[in-house]
Coordinates of C-alpha atoms and ligand atoms in Angstrom, one line a residue:
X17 CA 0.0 0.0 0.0
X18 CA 1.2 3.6 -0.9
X19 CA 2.2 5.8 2.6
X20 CA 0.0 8.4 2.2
X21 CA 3.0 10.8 2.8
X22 CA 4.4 10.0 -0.4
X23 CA 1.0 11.6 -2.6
X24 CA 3.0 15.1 -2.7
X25 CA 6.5 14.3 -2.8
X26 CA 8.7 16.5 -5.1
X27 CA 9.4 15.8 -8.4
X28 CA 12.7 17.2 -9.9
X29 CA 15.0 15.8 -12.0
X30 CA 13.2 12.5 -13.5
X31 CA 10.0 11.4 -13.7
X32 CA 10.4 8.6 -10.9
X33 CA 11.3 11.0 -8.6
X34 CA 8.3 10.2 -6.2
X35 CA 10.0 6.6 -5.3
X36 CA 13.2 7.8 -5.5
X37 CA 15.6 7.9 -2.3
X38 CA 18.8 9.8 -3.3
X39 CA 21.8 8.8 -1.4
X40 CA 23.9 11.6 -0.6
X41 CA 27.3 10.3 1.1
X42 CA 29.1 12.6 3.2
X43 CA 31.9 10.1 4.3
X44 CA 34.2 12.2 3.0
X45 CA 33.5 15.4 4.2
X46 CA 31.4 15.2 7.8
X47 CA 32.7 11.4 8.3
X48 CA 36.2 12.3 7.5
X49 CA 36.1 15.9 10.0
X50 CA 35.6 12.9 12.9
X51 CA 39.1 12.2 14.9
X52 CA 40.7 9.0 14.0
X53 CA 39.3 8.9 10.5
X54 CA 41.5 11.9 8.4
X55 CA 42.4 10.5 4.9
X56 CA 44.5 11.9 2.2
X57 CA 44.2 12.9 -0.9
X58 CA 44.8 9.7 -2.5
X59 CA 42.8 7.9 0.0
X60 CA 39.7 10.6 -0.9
X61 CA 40.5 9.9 -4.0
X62 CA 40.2 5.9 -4.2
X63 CA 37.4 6.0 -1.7
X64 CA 35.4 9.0 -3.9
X65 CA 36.1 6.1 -6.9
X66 CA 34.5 3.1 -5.0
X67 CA 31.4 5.4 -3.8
X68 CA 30.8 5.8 -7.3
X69 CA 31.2 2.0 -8.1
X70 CA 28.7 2.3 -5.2
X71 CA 26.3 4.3 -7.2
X72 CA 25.4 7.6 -4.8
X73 CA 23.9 10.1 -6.2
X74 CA 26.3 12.9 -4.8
X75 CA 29.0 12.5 -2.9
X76 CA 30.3 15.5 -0.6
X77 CA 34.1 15.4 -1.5
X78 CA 34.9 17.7 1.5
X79 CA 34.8 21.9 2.6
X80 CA 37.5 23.2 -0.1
X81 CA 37.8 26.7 2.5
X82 CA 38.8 24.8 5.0
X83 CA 42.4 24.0 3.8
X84 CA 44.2 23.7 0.4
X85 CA 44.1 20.2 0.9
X86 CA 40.7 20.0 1.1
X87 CA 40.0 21.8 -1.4
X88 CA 42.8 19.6 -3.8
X89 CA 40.5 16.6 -2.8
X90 CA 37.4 18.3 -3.8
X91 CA 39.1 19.3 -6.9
X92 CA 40.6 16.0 -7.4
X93 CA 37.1 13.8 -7.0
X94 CA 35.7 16.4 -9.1
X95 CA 37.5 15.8 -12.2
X96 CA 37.8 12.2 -12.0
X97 CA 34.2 11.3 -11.1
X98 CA 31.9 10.7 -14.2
X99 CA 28.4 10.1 -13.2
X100 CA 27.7 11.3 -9.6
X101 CA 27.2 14.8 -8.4
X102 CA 29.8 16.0 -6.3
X103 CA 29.4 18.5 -3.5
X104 CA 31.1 20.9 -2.2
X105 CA 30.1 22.2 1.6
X106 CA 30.4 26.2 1.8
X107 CA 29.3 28.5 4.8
X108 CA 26.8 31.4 3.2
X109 CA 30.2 33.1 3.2
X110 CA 31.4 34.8 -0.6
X111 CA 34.9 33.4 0.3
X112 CA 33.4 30.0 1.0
X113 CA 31.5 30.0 -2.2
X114 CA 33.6 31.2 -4.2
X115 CA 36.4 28.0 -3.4
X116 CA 33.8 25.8 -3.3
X117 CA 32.9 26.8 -6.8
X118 CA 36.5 26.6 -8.4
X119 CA 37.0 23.3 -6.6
X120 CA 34.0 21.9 -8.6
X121 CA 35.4 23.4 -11.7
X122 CA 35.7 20.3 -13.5
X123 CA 32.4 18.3 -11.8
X124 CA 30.3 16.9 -14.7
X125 CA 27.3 17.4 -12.2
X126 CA 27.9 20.3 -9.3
X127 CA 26.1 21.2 -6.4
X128 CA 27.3 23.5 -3.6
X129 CA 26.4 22.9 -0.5
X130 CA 25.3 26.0 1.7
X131 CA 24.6 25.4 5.6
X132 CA 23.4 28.2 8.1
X133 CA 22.5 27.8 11.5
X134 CA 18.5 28.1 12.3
X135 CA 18.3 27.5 16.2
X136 CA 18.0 30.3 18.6
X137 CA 20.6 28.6 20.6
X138 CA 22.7 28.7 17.6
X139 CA 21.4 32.1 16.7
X140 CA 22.1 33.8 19.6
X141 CA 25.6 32.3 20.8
X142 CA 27.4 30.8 17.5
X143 CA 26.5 33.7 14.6
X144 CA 25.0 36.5 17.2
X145 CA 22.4 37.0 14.2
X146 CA 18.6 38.0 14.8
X147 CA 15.9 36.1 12.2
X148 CA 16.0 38.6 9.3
X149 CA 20.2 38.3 9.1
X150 CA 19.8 34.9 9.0
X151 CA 17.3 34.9 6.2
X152 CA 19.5 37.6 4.6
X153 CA 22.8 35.5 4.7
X154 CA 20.9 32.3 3.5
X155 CA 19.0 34.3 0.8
X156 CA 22.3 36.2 -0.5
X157 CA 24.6 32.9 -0.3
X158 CA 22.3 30.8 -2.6
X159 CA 21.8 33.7 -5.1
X160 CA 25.9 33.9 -5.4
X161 CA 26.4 30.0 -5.4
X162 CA 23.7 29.6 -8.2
X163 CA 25.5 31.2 -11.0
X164 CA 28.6 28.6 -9.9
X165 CA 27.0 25.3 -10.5
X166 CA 24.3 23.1 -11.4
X167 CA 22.4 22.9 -8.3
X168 CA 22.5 25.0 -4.7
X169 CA 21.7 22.6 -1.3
X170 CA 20.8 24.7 1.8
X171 CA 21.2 23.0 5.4
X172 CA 19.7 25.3 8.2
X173 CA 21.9 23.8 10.7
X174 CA 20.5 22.7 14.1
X175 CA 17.0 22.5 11.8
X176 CA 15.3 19.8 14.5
X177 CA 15.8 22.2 17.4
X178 CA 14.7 25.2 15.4
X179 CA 11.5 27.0 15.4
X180 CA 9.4 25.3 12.8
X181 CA 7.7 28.6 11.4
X182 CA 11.0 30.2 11.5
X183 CA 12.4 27.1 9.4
X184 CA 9.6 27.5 6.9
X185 CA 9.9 31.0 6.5
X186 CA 13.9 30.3 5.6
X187 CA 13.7 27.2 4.0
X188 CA 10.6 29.4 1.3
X189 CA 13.1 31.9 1.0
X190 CA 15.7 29.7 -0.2
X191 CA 13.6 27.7 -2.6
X192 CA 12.7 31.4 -4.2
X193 CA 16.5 32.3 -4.4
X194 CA 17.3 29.0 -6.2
X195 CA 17.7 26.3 -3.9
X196 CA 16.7 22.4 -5.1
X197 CA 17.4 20.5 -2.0
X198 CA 16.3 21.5 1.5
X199 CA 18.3 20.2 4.0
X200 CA 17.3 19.4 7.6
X201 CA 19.9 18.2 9.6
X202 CA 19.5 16.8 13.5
X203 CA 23.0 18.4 13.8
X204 CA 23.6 16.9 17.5
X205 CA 20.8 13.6 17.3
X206 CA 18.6 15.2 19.6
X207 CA 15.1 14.5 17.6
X208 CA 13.3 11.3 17.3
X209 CA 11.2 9.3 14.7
X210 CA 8.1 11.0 16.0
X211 CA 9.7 14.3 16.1
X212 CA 11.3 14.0 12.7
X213 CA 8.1 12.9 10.9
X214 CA 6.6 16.2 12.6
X215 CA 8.4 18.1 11.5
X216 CA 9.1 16.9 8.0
X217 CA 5.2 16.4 7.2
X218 CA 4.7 20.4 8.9
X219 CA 7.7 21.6 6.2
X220 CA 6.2 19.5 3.3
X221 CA 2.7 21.4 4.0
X222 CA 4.1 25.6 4.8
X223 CA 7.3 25.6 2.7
X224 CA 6.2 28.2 -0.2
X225 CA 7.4 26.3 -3.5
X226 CA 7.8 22.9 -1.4
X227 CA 6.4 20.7 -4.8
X228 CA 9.5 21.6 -6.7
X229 CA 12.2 20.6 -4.1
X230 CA 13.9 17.8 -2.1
X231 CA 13.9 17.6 1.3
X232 CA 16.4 15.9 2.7
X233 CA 17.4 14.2 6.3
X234 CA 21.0 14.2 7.6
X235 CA 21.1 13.1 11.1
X236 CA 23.6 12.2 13.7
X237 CA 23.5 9.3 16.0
X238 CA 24.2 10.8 19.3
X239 CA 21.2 9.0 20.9
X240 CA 21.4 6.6 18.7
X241 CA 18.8 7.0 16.5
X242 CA 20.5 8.4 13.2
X243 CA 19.3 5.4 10.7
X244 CA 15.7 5.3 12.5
X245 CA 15.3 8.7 12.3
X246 CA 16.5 9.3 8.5
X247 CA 14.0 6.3 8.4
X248 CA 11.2 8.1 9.6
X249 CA 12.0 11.5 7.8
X250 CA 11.5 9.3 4.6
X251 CA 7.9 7.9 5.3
X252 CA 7.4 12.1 5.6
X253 CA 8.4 12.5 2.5
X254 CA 12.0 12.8 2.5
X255 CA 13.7 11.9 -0.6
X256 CA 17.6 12.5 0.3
X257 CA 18.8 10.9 3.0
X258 CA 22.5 12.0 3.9
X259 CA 24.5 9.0 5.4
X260 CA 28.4 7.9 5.7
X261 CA 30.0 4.7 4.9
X262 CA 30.2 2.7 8.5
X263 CA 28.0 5.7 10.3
X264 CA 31.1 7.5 10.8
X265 CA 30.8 10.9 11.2
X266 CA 31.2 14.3 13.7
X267 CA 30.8 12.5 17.5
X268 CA 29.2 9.6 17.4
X269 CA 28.6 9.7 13.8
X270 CA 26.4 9.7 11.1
X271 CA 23.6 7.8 10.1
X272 CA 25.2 4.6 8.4
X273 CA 24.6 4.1 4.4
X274 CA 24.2 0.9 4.5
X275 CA 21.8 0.7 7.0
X276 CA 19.8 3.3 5.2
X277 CA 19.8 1.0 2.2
X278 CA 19.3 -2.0 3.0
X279 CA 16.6 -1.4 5.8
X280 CA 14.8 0.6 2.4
X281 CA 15.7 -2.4 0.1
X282 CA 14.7 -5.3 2.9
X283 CA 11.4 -3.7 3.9
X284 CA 10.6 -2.2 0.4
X285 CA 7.2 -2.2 0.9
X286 CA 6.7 -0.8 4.0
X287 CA 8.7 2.1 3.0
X288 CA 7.8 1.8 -0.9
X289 CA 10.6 3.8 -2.4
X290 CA 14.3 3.0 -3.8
X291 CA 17.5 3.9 -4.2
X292 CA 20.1 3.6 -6.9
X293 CA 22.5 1.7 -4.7
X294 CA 24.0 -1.3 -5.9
X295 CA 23.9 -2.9 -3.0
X296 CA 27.0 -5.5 -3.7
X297 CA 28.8 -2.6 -3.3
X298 CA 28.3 -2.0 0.7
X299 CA 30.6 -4.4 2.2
X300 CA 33.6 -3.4 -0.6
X301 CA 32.7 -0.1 0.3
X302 CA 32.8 -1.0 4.0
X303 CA 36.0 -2.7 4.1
X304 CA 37.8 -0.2 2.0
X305 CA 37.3 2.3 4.3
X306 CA 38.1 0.4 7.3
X307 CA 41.4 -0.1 5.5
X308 CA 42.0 3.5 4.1
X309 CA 41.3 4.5 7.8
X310 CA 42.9 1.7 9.8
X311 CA 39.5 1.9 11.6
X312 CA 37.9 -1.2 12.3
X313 CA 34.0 -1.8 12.7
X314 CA 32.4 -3.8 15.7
X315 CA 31.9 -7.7 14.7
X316 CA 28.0 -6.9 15.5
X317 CA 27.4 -4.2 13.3
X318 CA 24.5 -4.5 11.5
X319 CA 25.0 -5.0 7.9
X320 CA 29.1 -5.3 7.4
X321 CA 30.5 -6.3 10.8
X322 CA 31.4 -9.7 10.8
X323 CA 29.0 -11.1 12.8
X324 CA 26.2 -9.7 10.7
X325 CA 25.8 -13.7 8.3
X326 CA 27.4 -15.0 11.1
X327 CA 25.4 -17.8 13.3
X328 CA 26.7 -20.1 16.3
X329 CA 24.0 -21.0 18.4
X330 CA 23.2 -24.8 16.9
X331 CA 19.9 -23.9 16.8
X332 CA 19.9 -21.4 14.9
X333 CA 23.0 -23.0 12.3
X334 CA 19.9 -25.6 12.2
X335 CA 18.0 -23.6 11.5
X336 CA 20.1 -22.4 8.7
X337 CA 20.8 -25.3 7.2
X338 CA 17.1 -26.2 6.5
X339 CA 16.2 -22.8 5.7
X340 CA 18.1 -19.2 5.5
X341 CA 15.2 -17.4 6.0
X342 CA 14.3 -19.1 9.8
X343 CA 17.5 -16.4 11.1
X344 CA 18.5 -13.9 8.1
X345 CA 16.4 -11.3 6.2
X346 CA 18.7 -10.4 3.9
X347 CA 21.2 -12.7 1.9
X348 CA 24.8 -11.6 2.3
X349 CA 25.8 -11.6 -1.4
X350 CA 23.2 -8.8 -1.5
X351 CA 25.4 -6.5 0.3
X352 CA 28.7 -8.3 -1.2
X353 CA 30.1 -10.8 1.6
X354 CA 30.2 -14.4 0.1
X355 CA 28.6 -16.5 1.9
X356 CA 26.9 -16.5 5.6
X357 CA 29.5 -18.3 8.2
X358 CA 28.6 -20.9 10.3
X359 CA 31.3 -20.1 13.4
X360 CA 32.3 -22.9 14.9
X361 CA 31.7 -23.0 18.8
X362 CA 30.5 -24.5 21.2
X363 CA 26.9 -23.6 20.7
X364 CA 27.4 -25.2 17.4
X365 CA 25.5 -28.6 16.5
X366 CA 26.5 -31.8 15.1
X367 CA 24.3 -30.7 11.5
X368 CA 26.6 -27.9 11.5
X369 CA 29.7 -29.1 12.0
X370 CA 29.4 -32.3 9.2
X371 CA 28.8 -29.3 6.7
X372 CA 31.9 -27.2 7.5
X373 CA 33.6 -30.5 7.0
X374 CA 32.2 -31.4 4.1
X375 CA 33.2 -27.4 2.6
X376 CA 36.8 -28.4 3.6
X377 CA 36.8 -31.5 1.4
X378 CA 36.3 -34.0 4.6
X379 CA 33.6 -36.5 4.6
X380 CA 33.2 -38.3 7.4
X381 CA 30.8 -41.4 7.9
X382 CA 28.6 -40.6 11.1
X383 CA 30.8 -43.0 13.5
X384 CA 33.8 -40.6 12.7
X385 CA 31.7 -38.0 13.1
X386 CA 30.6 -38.9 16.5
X387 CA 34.4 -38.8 17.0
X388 CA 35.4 -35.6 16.4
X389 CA 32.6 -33.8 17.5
X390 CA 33.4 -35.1 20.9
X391 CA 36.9 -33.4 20.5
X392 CA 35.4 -31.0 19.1
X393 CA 33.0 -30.1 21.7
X394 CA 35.7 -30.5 24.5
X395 CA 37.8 -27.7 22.9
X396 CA 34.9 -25.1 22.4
X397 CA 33.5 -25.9 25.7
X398 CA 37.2 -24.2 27.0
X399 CA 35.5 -21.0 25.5
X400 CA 37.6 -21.4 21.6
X401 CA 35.9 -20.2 18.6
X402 CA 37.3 -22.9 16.0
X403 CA 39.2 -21.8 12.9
X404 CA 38.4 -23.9 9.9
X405 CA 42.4 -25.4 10.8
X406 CA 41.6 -26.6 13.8
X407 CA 38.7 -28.5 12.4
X408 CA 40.6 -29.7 9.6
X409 CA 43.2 -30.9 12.5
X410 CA 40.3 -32.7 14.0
X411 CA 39.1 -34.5 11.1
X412 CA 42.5 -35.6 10.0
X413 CA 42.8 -36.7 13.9
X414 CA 45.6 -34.3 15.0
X415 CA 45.7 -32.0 17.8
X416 CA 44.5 -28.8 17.1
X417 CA 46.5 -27.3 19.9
X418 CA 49.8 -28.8 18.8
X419 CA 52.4 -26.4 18.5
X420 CA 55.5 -26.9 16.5
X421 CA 58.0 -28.2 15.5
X422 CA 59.0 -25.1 13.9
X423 CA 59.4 -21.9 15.9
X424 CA 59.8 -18.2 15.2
X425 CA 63.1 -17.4 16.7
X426 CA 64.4 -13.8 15.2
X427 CA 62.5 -11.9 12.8
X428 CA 63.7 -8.8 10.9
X429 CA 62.4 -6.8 8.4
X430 CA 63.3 -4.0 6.4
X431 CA 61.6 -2.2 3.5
X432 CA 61.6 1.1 1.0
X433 CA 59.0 3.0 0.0
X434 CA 57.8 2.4 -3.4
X435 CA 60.5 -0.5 -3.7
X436 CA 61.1 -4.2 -2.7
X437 CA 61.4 -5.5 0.9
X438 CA 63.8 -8.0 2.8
X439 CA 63.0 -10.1 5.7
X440 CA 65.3 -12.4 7.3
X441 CA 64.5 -15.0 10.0
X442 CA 65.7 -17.8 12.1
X443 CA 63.9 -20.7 13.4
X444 CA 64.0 -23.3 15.8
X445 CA 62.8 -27.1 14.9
X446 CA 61.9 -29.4 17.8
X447 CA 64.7 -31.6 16.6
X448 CA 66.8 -29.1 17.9
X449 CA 68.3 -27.4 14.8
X450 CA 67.8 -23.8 14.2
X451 CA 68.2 -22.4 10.5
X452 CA 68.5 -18.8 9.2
X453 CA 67.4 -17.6 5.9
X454 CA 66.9 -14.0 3.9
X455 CA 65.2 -13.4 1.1
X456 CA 63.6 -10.2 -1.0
X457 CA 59.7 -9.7 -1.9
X458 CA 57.1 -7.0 -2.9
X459 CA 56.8 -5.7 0.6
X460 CA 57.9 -7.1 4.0
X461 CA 54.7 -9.7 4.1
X462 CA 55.8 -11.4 1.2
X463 CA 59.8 -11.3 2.1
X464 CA 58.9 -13.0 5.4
X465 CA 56.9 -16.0 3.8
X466 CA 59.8 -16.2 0.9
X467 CA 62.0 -16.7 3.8
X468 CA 60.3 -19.3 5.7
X469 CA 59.5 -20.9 2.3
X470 CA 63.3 -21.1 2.1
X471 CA 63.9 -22.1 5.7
X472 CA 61.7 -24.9 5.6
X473 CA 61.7 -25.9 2.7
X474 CA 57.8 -25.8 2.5
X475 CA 56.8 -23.7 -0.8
X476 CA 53.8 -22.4 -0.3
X477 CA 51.2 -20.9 -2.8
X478 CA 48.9 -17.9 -1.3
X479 CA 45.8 -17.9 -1.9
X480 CA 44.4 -15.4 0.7
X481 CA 45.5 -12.8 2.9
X482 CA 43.9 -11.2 5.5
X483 CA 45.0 -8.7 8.4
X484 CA 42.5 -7.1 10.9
X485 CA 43.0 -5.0 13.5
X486 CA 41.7 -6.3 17.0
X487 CA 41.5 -3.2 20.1
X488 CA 43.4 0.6 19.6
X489 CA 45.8 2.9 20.0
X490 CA 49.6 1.2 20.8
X491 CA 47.8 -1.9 22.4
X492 CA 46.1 -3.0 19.0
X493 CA 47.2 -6.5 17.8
X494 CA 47.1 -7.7 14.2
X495 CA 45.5 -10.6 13.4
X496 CA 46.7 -12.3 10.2
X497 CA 44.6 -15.2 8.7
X498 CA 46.6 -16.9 5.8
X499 CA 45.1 -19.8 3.2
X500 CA 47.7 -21.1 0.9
X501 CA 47.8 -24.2 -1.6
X502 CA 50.4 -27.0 -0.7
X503 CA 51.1 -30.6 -2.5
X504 CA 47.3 -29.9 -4.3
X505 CA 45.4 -29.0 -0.6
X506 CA 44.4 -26.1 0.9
X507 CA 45.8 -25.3 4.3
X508 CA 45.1 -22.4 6.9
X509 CA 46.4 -21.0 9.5
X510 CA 46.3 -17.6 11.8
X511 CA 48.4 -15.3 14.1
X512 CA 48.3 -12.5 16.3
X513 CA 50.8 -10.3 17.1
X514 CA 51.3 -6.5 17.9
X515 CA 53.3 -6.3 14.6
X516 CA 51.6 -7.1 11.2
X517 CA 54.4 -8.7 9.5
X518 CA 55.2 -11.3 12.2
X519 CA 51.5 -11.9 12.9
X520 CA 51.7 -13.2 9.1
X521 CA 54.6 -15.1 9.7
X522 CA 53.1 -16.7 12.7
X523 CA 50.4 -17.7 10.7
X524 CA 52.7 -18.8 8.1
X525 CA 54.8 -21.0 10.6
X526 CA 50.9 -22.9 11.4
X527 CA 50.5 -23.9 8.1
X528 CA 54.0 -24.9 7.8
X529 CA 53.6 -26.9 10.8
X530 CA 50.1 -28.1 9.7
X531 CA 52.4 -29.8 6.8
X532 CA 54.5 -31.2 8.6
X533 CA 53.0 -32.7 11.2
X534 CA 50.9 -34.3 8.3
X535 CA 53.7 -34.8 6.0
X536 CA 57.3 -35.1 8.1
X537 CA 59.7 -36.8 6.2
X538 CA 60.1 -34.2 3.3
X539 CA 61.1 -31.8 6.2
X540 CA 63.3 -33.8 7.8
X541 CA 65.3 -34.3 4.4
X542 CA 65.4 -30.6 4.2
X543 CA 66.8 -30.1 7.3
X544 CA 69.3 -32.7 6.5
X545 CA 70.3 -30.7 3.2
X546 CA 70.4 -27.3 5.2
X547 CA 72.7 -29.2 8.0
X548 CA 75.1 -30.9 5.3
Ligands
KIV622 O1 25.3 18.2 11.1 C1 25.2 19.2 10.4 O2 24.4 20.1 10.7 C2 26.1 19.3 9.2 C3 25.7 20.5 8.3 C4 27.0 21.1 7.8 C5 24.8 19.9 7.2 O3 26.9 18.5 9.0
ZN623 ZN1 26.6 16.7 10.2

């Protein structure tokens, strides 16, 4: 059924306007002003790239006043982006404008984005302003930043704890000086769904000219509430909704993109409207970001944390196996992860654990089953989450917990930018040899595995690489998680350490082991050979 509050929503640009969500991202600009998550330039520049990949509508590259590197970036995104509008922010300042609108010089599609505080509390104590300089500065801004680009945006900051008639009266004004979107921002995520509907529904109704605009939400999450109430401000006929990749943003952020879009793509016809998202796109987006900003998401974030396809409980991993649907709404390949995980604990069931077995090429009959689900349950009853090595270990009857019988003795690596690496190390065998060996690579993570290659005789062919960052600040350990192909099998293994490069050489000494252990006597030879 239609929401009733979509009968007069504005058209603009196209004809399907009406269902249209746009998706304007401001990772870049408000996500990137939050501590902890500064890029530069060629980090704007990637990320602006993948946002497009993405599909947003605009993207707000960043506040080109507010230092020449800023306004590089803004420049930069804006002649390399071909399809989506990008945005420059600007205060109703001419000196503001005026950078903003040489930064967009080469846009294909410009908007400048003018913001002016509303709020008596902001009135009063930020711009010292009475009502009519408000309206004035707003009114003049818009008329200067029209002849500059293709479209003008005007945020009355603060909108949600302005007075309502005062934000009509400014937000008419600006749609008669040549404003397309309205912007309403909850600038410290103060309001609530209830509110926000309100207030968009009383806008929609005494904004002067309010047929041939966009209104748009852009709230924070300092109550958490961003993504319920951008939410809300749609079924009131909002039809931008601004957002960041990961919710980050000023304080406790923004509301989160992907929330945004998939909560209007799983419950499409609650809300009935789209976006142009391509919603593979999220987790990529996600994980790029986390790796441009060495800022890591929670595992239980909704949509792209890791435990979001993630299921443990055995009832519920039975539940999974004879139907998705019983415990997820949304398949994971829609938002671009691979599969949903089955994590291996000790909530897990028997049903579970014969299909992660099967997925790593084991088949056992049910009497070996019953086996190694008794070790298995023994070791995940200590409070381990199993790796997919350890369950291998299991089914091929080893001890998951065996350590050895190579060590990491000395590790030292040393590398130049934009050129090749070296790593040397020296390790112990249980047989009581030790061995050194050197060798040169890409970067330092592939020196280190050429060396242990070389030490223990073991090639190995990579096939995945993974490092994630686990707690912050000097404390925060690496965690690298390494697959790699030996003698036609797959093998696995995983470190931790508070250095990168020998958290991937831990890993690497698992796997080596892992071979070994299963596989001695070609080591042994090589030792021999090394000893000779
Ligand atoms: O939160 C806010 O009010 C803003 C404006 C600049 C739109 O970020
Ligand atoms: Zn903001």
């Amino acid at each position: 059924m239609k929401n009733p509050d979509q009968q007069n929503t504005p058209s603009s640009d196209d004809d399907v306007v009406a269902e249209r969500v746009r998706i304007f991202d401001t990772t870049l600009r408000d996500g990137e002003q939050a501590p902890g998550f500064s890029m530069d330039r060629r980090a704007k520049l990637r990320m602006a790239q993948q946002l497009e990949a993405l599909g947003v509508d605009i993207l707000e590259a960043g506040f080109p006043q507010a230092s020449p590197d800023d306004f590089a970036a803004v420049a930069e995104i804006a002649g390399a982006l071909k399809h989506t509008t990008v945005c420059a922010l600007a205060r109703c300042q001419d000196g503001d404008i005026d950078s903003a609108a040489r930064a967009l010089k080469a846009a294909r599609h410009s908007r400048i984005h003018l913001f002016l505080s509303t709020s008596p509390l902001h009135r009063e104590h930020k711009l010292g302003m009475s009502k009519a300089q408000v309206l004035d500065t707003a009114v003049r801004a818009i008329e200067r930043a029209r002849g500059f680009c293709d479209e003008v945006e005007f945020s009355a900051e603060d909108a949600l704890r302005t007075e309502p008639e005062f934000l009509a009266e400014v937000f008419s004004a600006a749609v008669a000086a040549g404003a397309s979107t309205l912007n309403a921002p909850d600038t410290v995520g103060y309001t609530t769904p209830t509110e926000i509907v309100e207030l968009f529904r009383y806008l929609r109704q005494h904004v002067r000219g309010a047929d041939k605009v966009i209104f748009s939400s852009h709230c924070h999450d300092d109550l958490g509430m961003a993504v319920a109430n951008s939410l809300a401000a749609v079924s009131a006929g909002a039809r931008q909704v601004e957002c960041t990749i990961n919710g980050i943003g000023e304080r406790a952020g923004n509301a989160a993109l992907e929330e945004v879009v998939m909560a209007l793509k799983v419950r499409a016809p609650h809300f009935g409207v789209d976006t142009r998202i391509d919603t593979r796109q999220l987790y990529p987006s996600s994980r790029l970001l986390t790796e441009l900003t060495g800022q890591a998401v929670p595992r239980n974030k909704a949509i792209v944390g890791a435990n979001a396809f993630a299921h443990e409980s055995g009832i519920h991993q039975h539940g999974m196996l004879k139907h998705r649907g019983t415990y997820e709404i949304m398949r994971p390949q829609d938002v671009g992860i691979a599969a949903t995980s089955l994590v291996m604990g000790k909530h897990s069931g028997r049903a579970a654990l014969r299909q992660r077995l099967q997925a790593l090429g084991h088949a056992p009959d049910d009497a070996a089953l019953d086996d190694i689900f008794i070790r298995f349950k023994t070791l995940a009853d200590h409070g381990r989450e199993l790796h997919d090595e350890d369950l291998e270990a299991l089914a091929l009857g080893h001890d998951p917990h065996a350590v050895g019988p190579w060590h990491l003795v000395q590790l030292h690596t040393s590398s130049h930018l934009g050129g090749s690496a070296s790593a040397s190390v020296r390790l112990a065998h249980d047989d009581g040899h030790e061995i050194g060996e050197a060798a040169i690579g890409d970067g330092p993570v592939d020196a280190v595995l050429r060396a242990i290659e070389r030490a223990t005789g073991t090639p190995l062919e990579l096939t995945r690489f993974q490092i994630d960052a686990m707690g912050e600040g000097g404390d925060a350990q690496g965690h690298a998680q390494l697959s790699a192909r030996h003698a036609a099998r797959d093998w696995r293994g995983h470190g931790t350490s508070t250095d990168i490069v020998e958290a991937t050489a831990l890993a690497a000494l698992v796997i080596v082991n892992r071979i070994e252990r299963t596989t001695p006597t070609a080591a042994v030879a090589h030792i021999k050979g090394a000893i000779a």
